[in-house]
Amino acid sequence: MRTYSIAAIPADGIGPEVINAGIQLLRSLEQRFPGLQFNIQQFDWGSDYYKQHGVMMPENGLEVLKHFNAIYFGAVGAADVPDHITLWGLRLPICQGFDQYANVRPTRVLPGISSPLRNCGPGDLDWIIVRENSEGEYSGHGGRAHRGLPEEVGTEVAIFTRTGVTRIMRYAFSLAQSRPRKQLTVVTKSNAQRHGMVMWDEIAAEVAQEFPDVSWDKMLVDAMTVRMTLHPQSLDTIVATNLHADILSDLAGALAGSLGVAPTANIDPERRFPSMFEPIHGSAFDITGKGIANPVASFWTAAQMLEHLGEHQAAETLMQAVENVCRAGIKTPDVGGSATTQQVTDAVAAAIMQTSAVAESVL
Ligand code: NAD
Ligand code: MN
């Protein structure tokens, strides 16, 4: 028996709706693959927990999570709790505490889902964006002086370390190497930002020597938005800073059809700690409780989790089942369908029992 312990933190808004849908499919995979077993423990951390206890998770939260093989996370955000509390109280402490420095965001146009780009169907847009997840523009350094006065100064300092840049670059080159096209685009803004960004370019060139079979190029982030929009076929694996990749991956999600299908994985590549898998979207108060949240992002990130755990066949089976259901037009309203979350989930569960996985990775 291959048994994995999974900490499920559905948290706020539509988080529980899409995570419970994903857990239903993990149970289907157990049936489909005897020998595979998930011990799933649910945690009620999040905004409701905060309203009762004054914290988003207990003080020993990381100590508790440390013992799991993976974390399956919904979303945080509540109308009556400030965003900085929900974000800095739960998601970011997990990312930082477990040094999940590689944030990996696959984007593809799934069959049956239309891109807002003309002539862009499945196969034309197939990217993986690697976001540096531990430093850069979101390191929290900076300050404000002379508050409220005309001479007030605010600084927002981006920190790039040789260790931090080298490790994300190695991760990105290695990921690019594992994909059929073996192609990496390194994004910076090194024409205008002359220090840390130039260091990015230099370290990229150094690390490239370790991966002679990967072809790579450099793009400035502004020009990158144009290339993503006009020539999506020209890109494969992409690596960028915390801020740049944050922005580019929202664009990528939109170009692939909806935020409701976009997954992300917060990975500790050295596997010292559990990695965390979540949809990119937030808690979506506007549709909470209506039963129409798109569960595809949650399913796709579950497939990323299975892949990370080494369960390639289960991951492929899950993604093929998702694609078959999308192709059949069983989809939620955000992508032009009329199905509920539960109908999509049941259809994918049924497809899991029918799909025969092939050897090639479809993530
Ligand atoms: P959001 O992602 O929650 O929603 C944006 C829009 O996309 C909404 O119209 C929503 O209905 C739609 N949408 C999102 N996911 C969907 C899905 N699965 N199916 C169908 N439609 C979907 O972003 P927002 O409205 O800016 O933020 C709401 C809250 O979520 C805020 O508190 C914000 O801070 C938080 N947030 C959390 C995360 C996270 O937990 N990782 C990420 C983004 C936003
Ligand atoms: Mn973002």
Coordinates of C-alpha atoms and ligand atoms in Angstrom, one line a residue:
M1 CA 0.0 0.0 0.0
R2 CA 1.3 3.4 -1.0
T3 CA -0.1 5.8 1.7
Y4 CA 0.2 9.5 1.7
S5 CA -0.8 11.9 4.5
I6 CA -2.5 15.1 3.2
A7 CA -3.4 18.1 5.2
A8 CA -6.4 19.7 3.7
I9 CA -7.0 23.4 4.5
P10 CA -10.1 24.5 2.6
A11 CA -10.2 27.9 4.5
D12 CA -12.6 30.6 3.1
G13 CA -15.3 31.3 0.6
I14 CA -15.4 28.8 -2.3
G15 CA -12.2 27.1 -0.8
P16 CA -14.3 24.4 0.9
E17 CA -16.4 23.8 -2.2
V18 CA -13.5 23.2 -4.5
I19 CA -11.3 21.3 -2.0
N20 CA -14.1 18.9 -1.1
A21 CA -14.7 18.3 -4.8
G22 CA -11.0 17.5 -5.1
I23 CA -11.1 15.1 -2.1
Q24 CA -14.0 13.3 -3.8
L25 CA -11.7 12.7 -6.8
L26 CA -8.8 11.5 -4.6
R27 CA -11.3 8.9 -3.2
S28 CA -12.1 7.9 -6.8
L29 CA -8.4 7.5 -7.6
E30 CA -8.1 5.2 -4.6
Q31 CA -10.8 3.0 -6.1
R32 CA -9.2 3.2 -9.6
F33 CA -5.7 2.3 -8.3
P34 CA -5.9 -0.3 -5.5
G35 CA -2.7 0.2 -3.6
L36 CA -3.0 3.9 -3.4
Q37 CA -4.3 5.5 -0.2
F38 CA -4.7 9.0 1.1
N39 CA -5.0 9.8 4.8
I40 CA -6.6 13.2 4.6
Q41 CA -6.9 15.3 7.7
Q42 CA -9.0 18.5 7.4
F43 CA -8.1 21.7 9.3
D44 CA -10.7 24.4 10.0
W45 CA -8.1 27.2 9.9
G46 CA -9.0 30.4 8.1
S47 CA -11.2 33.5 8.6
D48 CA -13.9 31.8 10.8
Y49 CA -11.2 30.4 13.0
Y50 CA -9.7 33.9 13.2
K51 CA -13.0 35.3 14.3
Q52 CA -13.1 32.8 17.1
H53 CA -9.5 32.6 18.2
G54 CA -7.9 35.9 16.9
V55 CA -5.4 34.0 14.7
M56 CA -5.8 32.3 11.3
M57 CA -4.1 29.1 12.5
P58 CA -2.8 27.9 15.9
E59 CA 0.6 28.9 17.0
N60 CA 2.0 25.4 16.5
G61 CA 0.4 25.2 13.0
L62 CA 3.6 24.7 11.1
E63 CA 4.8 22.1 13.6
V64 CA 1.5 20.1 13.0
L65 CA 1.8 20.5 9.2
K66 CA 5.4 19.5 9.1
H67 CA 4.6 15.8 9.4
F68 CA 2.3 15.6 6.3
N69 CA 3.4 14.6 2.8
A70 CA 1.6 17.5 1.2
I71 CA -0.8 20.4 1.9
Y72 CA -4.0 20.8 -0.2
F73 CA -5.1 24.4 0.2
G74 CA -8.3 26.2 -0.8
A75 CA -8.3 30.0 -0.6
V76 CA -8.2 32.8 2.0
G77 CA -10.1 36.0 2.1
A78 CA -13.3 37.2 3.8
A79 CA -15.4 40.3 3.4
D80 CA -15.0 41.2 7.1
V81 CA -11.4 40.3 7.8
P82 CA -8.6 42.5 6.3
D83 CA -6.6 40.9 3.4
H84 CA -3.3 41.4 5.1
I85 CA -4.4 39.3 8.1
T86 CA -5.8 36.4 6.0
L87 CA -2.8 36.4 3.7
W88 CA 0.0 37.0 6.2
G89 CA -1.7 34.8 8.9
L90 CA -2.0 31.6 7.0
R91 CA -0.8 31.2 3.4
L92 CA 2.5 33.2 3.5
P93 CA 3.7 31.7 6.8
I94 CA 3.3 28.2 5.3
C95 CA 5.2 29.2 2.1
Q96 CA 8.0 30.9 4.0
G97 CA 8.1 28.6 7.0
F98 CA 8.5 25.6 4.7
D99 CA 10.8 27.5 2.3
Q100 CA 8.6 26.7 -0.7
Y101 CA 10.7 28.8 -3.0
A102 CA 9.5 27.5 -6.3
N103 CA 5.9 28.5 -7.3
V104 CA 5.0 26.6 -10.3
R105 CA 2.0 27.6 -12.5
P106 CA 1.1 25.5 -15.5
T107 CA -1.1 27.1 -18.1
R108 CA -2.8 25.4 -21.0
V109 CA -5.9 26.0 -23.1
L110 CA -7.9 22.9 -22.1
P111 CA -10.1 21.3 -24.8
G112 CA -13.6 22.8 -24.8
I113 CA -12.5 26.0 -23.1
S114 CA -11.9 29.0 -25.3
S115 CA -9.1 31.5 -25.1
P116 CA -9.9 35.1 -25.6
L117 CA -7.1 35.1 -28.2
R118 CA -8.0 34.6 -31.8
N119 CA -6.8 31.2 -33.3
C120 CA -5.5 30.0 -29.9
G121 CA -6.7 26.5 -29.2
P122 CA -5.3 23.5 -27.2
G123 CA -1.6 23.1 -28.1
D124 CA -1.1 26.7 -29.0
L125 CA -0.7 27.8 -25.4
D126 CA 1.2 25.4 -23.2
W127 CA 3.3 27.1 -20.6
I128 CA 4.8 26.6 -17.2
I129 CA 5.6 29.8 -15.3
V130 CA 8.1 29.4 -12.4
R131 CA 7.7 32.2 -9.9
E132 CA 10.5 32.9 -7.4
N133 CA 8.5 32.6 -4.2
S134 CA 10.8 33.6 -1.3
E135 CA 12.5 36.9 -2.0
G136 CA 12.6 39.7 -4.6
E137 CA 10.0 42.5 -4.5
Y138 CA 7.9 40.8 -1.8
S139 CA 10.6 40.4 0.7
G140 CA 8.9 43.0 3.0
H141 CA 11.9 45.4 3.1
G142 CA 11.2 49.1 2.9
G143 CA 9.7 51.8 4.9
R144 CA 8.1 55.2 5.1
A145 CA 9.7 58.4 6.4
H146 CA 8.1 61.8 7.1
R147 CA 4.6 60.2 7.0
G148 CA 1.9 62.6 5.7
L149 CA 4.3 65.4 5.1
P150 CA 5.1 66.8 1.6
E151 CA 8.6 65.3 1.8
E152 CA 7.3 61.8 2.7
V153 CA 9.4 59.0 1.2
G154 CA 8.2 55.4 0.7
T155 CA 10.6 52.7 -0.3
E156 CA 9.9 49.1 -1.4
V157 CA 13.1 47.3 -1.6
A158 CA 13.6 44.2 -3.8
I159 CA 16.1 41.7 -2.4
F160 CA 17.8 39.2 -4.6
T161 CA 20.5 36.9 -3.3
R162 CA 22.9 34.8 -5.3
T163 CA 21.6 31.7 -3.4
G164 CA 18.0 32.6 -4.0
V165 CA 18.4 33.3 -7.7
T166 CA 20.7 30.3 -8.4
R167 CA 18.3 27.9 -6.8
I168 CA 15.2 29.1 -8.7
M169 CA 17.2 29.2 -11.9
R170 CA 18.4 25.6 -11.5
Y171 CA 14.8 24.6 -10.7
A172 CA 13.5 26.3 -13.9
F173 CA 16.2 24.9 -16.2
S174 CA 15.7 21.5 -14.8
L175 CA 11.9 21.7 -15.3
A176 CA 12.4 23.0 -18.9
Q177 CA 14.7 20.1 -19.5
S178 CA 12.0 17.6 -18.4
R179 CA 9.5 19.0 -21.0
P180 CA 9.5 18.0 -24.7
R181 CA 10.6 21.4 -26.1
K182 CA 13.4 21.9 -23.5
Q183 CA 13.0 25.6 -23.8
L184 CA 13.3 28.3 -21.1
T185 CA 12.6 32.1 -21.2
V186 CA 14.2 34.1 -18.4
V187 CA 12.2 37.3 -17.7
T188 CA 13.8 40.4 -16.1
K189 CA 13.7 44.2 -16.4
S190 CA 17.5 44.5 -16.6
N191 CA 17.5 47.4 -19.0
A192 CA 16.0 49.7 -16.4
Q193 CA 16.9 47.9 -13.1
R194 CA 20.6 47.6 -13.2
H195 CA 21.6 45.7 -10.1
G196 CA 19.6 42.7 -8.9
M197 CA 18.1 42.2 -12.4
V198 CA 21.5 42.2 -14.1
M199 CA 22.6 39.6 -11.5
W200 CA 19.6 37.5 -12.6
D201 CA 20.8 37.6 -16.2
E202 CA 24.3 36.7 -15.2
I203 CA 23.2 33.8 -13.0
A204 CA 20.9 32.6 -15.8
A205 CA 23.9 32.4 -18.1
E206 CA 26.0 30.6 -15.5
V207 CA 23.3 28.0 -14.7
A208 CA 22.6 27.5 -18.4
Q209 CA 26.0 25.9 -18.7
E210 CA 24.8 23.1 -16.5
F211 CA 22.0 22.4 -19.0
P212 CA 23.5 22.4 -22.4
D213 CA 20.4 20.7 -24.0
V214 CA 18.1 23.4 -22.9
S215 CA 17.7 26.4 -25.3
W216 CA 17.0 29.6 -23.5
D217 CA 16.4 33.2 -24.1
K218 CA 15.9 36.5 -22.2
M219 CA 12.9 38.8 -22.3
L220 CA 12.1 42.1 -20.7
V221 CA 8.9 41.8 -18.7
D222 CA 7.0 44.5 -20.7
A223 CA 7.9 42.9 -24.0
M224 CA 7.0 39.6 -22.5
T225 CA 3.3 40.6 -22.2
V226 CA 3.3 41.3 -25.9
R227 CA 4.9 38.0 -26.8
M228 CA 2.5 36.1 -24.6
T229 CA -0.5 37.7 -26.3
L230 CA 0.7 37.7 -29.9
H231 CA 2.9 34.6 -30.1
P232 CA 1.8 32.2 -27.4
Q233 CA 3.2 29.3 -29.4
S234 CA 6.7 30.7 -29.0
L235 CA 6.9 30.1 -25.3
D236 CA 7.3 27.0 -23.1
T237 CA 8.9 27.2 -19.6
I238 CA 9.2 30.7 -18.1
V239 CA 11.1 31.9 -15.0
A240 CA 10.5 35.3 -13.4
T241 CA 10.8 37.2 -10.2
N242 CA 8.1 37.1 -7.5
L243 CA 6.4 40.3 -8.8
H244 CA 6.9 39.8 -12.5
A245 CA 5.6 36.2 -12.4
D246 CA 2.7 37.2 -10.2
I247 CA 1.5 39.6 -12.9
L248 CA 2.4 37.4 -15.9
S249 CA 0.6 34.4 -14.4
D250 CA -2.7 36.3 -14.0
L251 CA -2.4 37.2 -17.6
A252 CA -1.6 33.6 -18.5
G253 CA -4.7 32.4 -16.6
A254 CA -6.9 34.9 -18.4
L255 CA -5.4 33.9 -21.8
A256 CA -6.1 30.3 -21.0
G257 CA -9.8 31.0 -20.5
S258 CA -10.5 31.6 -16.8
L259 CA -8.9 32.0 -13.4
G260 CA -11.2 29.2 -12.3
V261 CA -9.0 26.6 -14.2
A262 CA -5.5 27.9 -13.1
P263 CA -3.5 25.9 -10.5
T264 CA -0.4 26.5 -8.6
A265 CA 2.1 24.5 -6.6
N266 CA 4.3 26.0 -3.9
I267 CA 7.3 23.6 -3.9
D268 CA 10.2 22.9 -1.6
P269 CA 12.3 21.2 -4.3
E270 CA 14.7 19.8 -1.6
R271 CA 11.8 18.1 0.0
R272 CA 12.8 19.1 3.6
F273 CA 9.1 20.1 4.2
P274 CA 5.7 19.4 2.7
S275 CA 4.8 21.4 -0.5
M276 CA 1.5 23.2 -0.8
F277 CA -1.0 22.9 -3.7
E278 CA -3.8 25.4 -4.4
P279 CA -5.9 27.0 -7.0
I280 CA -4.6 30.5 -8.1
H281 CA -8.0 32.1 -7.5
G282 CA -9.2 33.6 -4.2
S283 CA -12.2 33.0 -2.1
A284 CA -14.7 34.5 -4.6
F285 CA -17.3 35.9 -2.2
D286 CA -19.6 36.8 -5.2
I287 CA -20.3 33.1 -5.9
T288 CA -19.7 31.5 -2.5
G289 CA -22.5 29.0 -1.6
K290 CA -24.1 29.0 -5.0
G291 CA -22.6 25.7 -6.0
I292 CA -21.1 27.0 -9.3
A293 CA -17.4 27.4 -8.4
N294 CA -15.3 26.0 -11.1
P295 CA -13.4 23.0 -9.5
V296 CA -10.9 22.5 -12.4
A297 CA -8.1 24.6 -10.8
S298 CA -8.5 22.5 -7.6
F299 CA -8.4 19.3 -9.6
W300 CA -5.4 20.4 -11.7
T301 CA -3.4 21.3 -8.5
A302 CA -4.4 17.9 -7.0
A303 CA -2.7 16.4 -10.1
Q304 CA 0.4 18.6 -9.5
M305 CA 0.3 17.2 -5.9
L306 CA 0.1 13.6 -7.2
E307 CA 3.0 14.3 -9.6
H308 CA 5.1 15.7 -6.8
L309 CA 4.3 12.6 -4.6
G310 CA 5.6 10.4 -7.5
E311 CA 2.1 9.1 -8.4
H312 CA 2.5 9.9 -12.1
Q313 CA -0.2 7.5 -13.4
A314 CA -2.8 8.8 -11.0
A315 CA -1.9 12.4 -11.9
E316 CA -2.2 11.6 -15.6
T317 CA -5.5 9.8 -15.1
L318 CA -6.9 12.7 -13.2
M319 CA -5.9 15.3 -15.9
Q320 CA -7.1 13.1 -18.7
A321 CA -10.5 12.8 -17.0
V322 CA -10.7 16.5 -16.5
E323 CA -9.9 17.1 -20.1
N324 CA -12.4 14.6 -21.3
V325 CA -15.1 16.3 -19.2
C326 CA -14.2 19.8 -20.5
R327 CA -14.2 18.4 -24.0
A328 CA -17.7 17.1 -23.5
G329 CA -18.8 20.6 -22.5
I330 CA -19.6 19.7 -18.9
K331 CA -18.4 23.0 -17.4
T332 CA -19.3 25.8 -15.0
P333 CA -20.7 29.2 -16.0
D334 CA -17.4 31.1 -15.7
V335 CA -16.2 29.1 -18.8
G336 CA -19.5 29.3 -20.6
G337 CA -21.2 26.2 -19.3
S338 CA -24.2 25.6 -17.1
A339 CA -23.1 22.7 -14.9
T340 CA -22.7 22.9 -11.1
T341 CA -19.5 22.2 -9.2
Q342 CA -21.0 18.8 -8.2
Q343 CA -22.0 17.9 -11.7
V344 CA -18.5 18.6 -13.0
T345 CA -17.0 16.7 -10.1
D346 CA -19.3 13.6 -10.6
A347 CA -18.5 13.6 -14.3
V348 CA -14.7 13.7 -13.7
A349 CA -15.1 10.9 -11.0
A350 CA -16.9 8.8 -13.6
A351 CA -14.3 9.6 -16.2
I352 CA -11.5 8.5 -13.8
M353 CA -13.0 5.0 -13.7
Q354 CA -12.9 4.9 -17.5
T355 CA -9.7 6.6 -18.5
S356 CA -6.6 4.6 -19.2
A357 CA -3.5 6.6 -18.5
V358 CA -0.7 6.8 -21.0
A359 CA 2.9 7.0 -20.1
E360 CA 3.6 10.5 -21.2
S361 CA 3.1 13.3 -18.7
V362 CA 0.2 15.6 -19.4
L363 CA 0.8 18.2 -16.7
Ligands
NAD1 P1 -11.1 35.9 -6.7 O1 -10.1 35.1 -7.3 O2 -11.6 35.4 -5.4 O3 -12.3 36.2 -7.7 C1 -12.1 37.0 -8.9 C2 -13.2 36.7 -9.8 O4 -13.1 35.4 -10.4 C3 -14.6 36.7 -9.1 O5 -15.6 37.2 -10.0 C4 -14.9 35.2 -8.9 O6 -16.2 34.9 -8.9 C5 -14.2 34.6 -10.1 N1 -13.7 33.3 -9.7 C6 -12.6 33.0 -9.0 N2 -12.4 31.7 -8.8 C7 -13.5 31.1 -9.5 C8 -13.8 29.7 -9.7 N3 -13.2 28.7 -9.2 N4 -15.0 29.5 -10.4 C9 -15.7 30.5 -11.0 N5 -15.3 31.8 -10.8 C10 -14.2 32.1 -10.1 O7 -10.3 37.3 -6.4 P2 -10.9 38.6 -5.6 O8 -12.4 38.7 -5.8 O9 -10.0 39.7 -6.0 O10 -10.6 38.3 -4.1 C11 -11.5 37.7 -3.2 C12 -10.8 37.4 -1.9 O11 -9.8 36.4 -2.1 C13 -10.0 38.6 -1.4 O12 -10.1 38.6 0.0 C14 -8.6 38.3 -1.8 O13 -7.6 38.8 -0.9 C15 -8.5 36.8 -1.7 N6 -7.5 36.1 -2.6 C16 -6.9 35.0 -2.0 C17 -6.1 34.3 -2.8 C18 -5.5 33.0 -2.2 O14 -6.0 32.5 -1.2 N7 -4.4 32.5 -2.7 C19 -5.8 34.6 -4.1 C20 -6.4 35.8 -4.6 C21 -7.3 36.5 -3.8
MN2 MN -1.4 37.4 -7.7

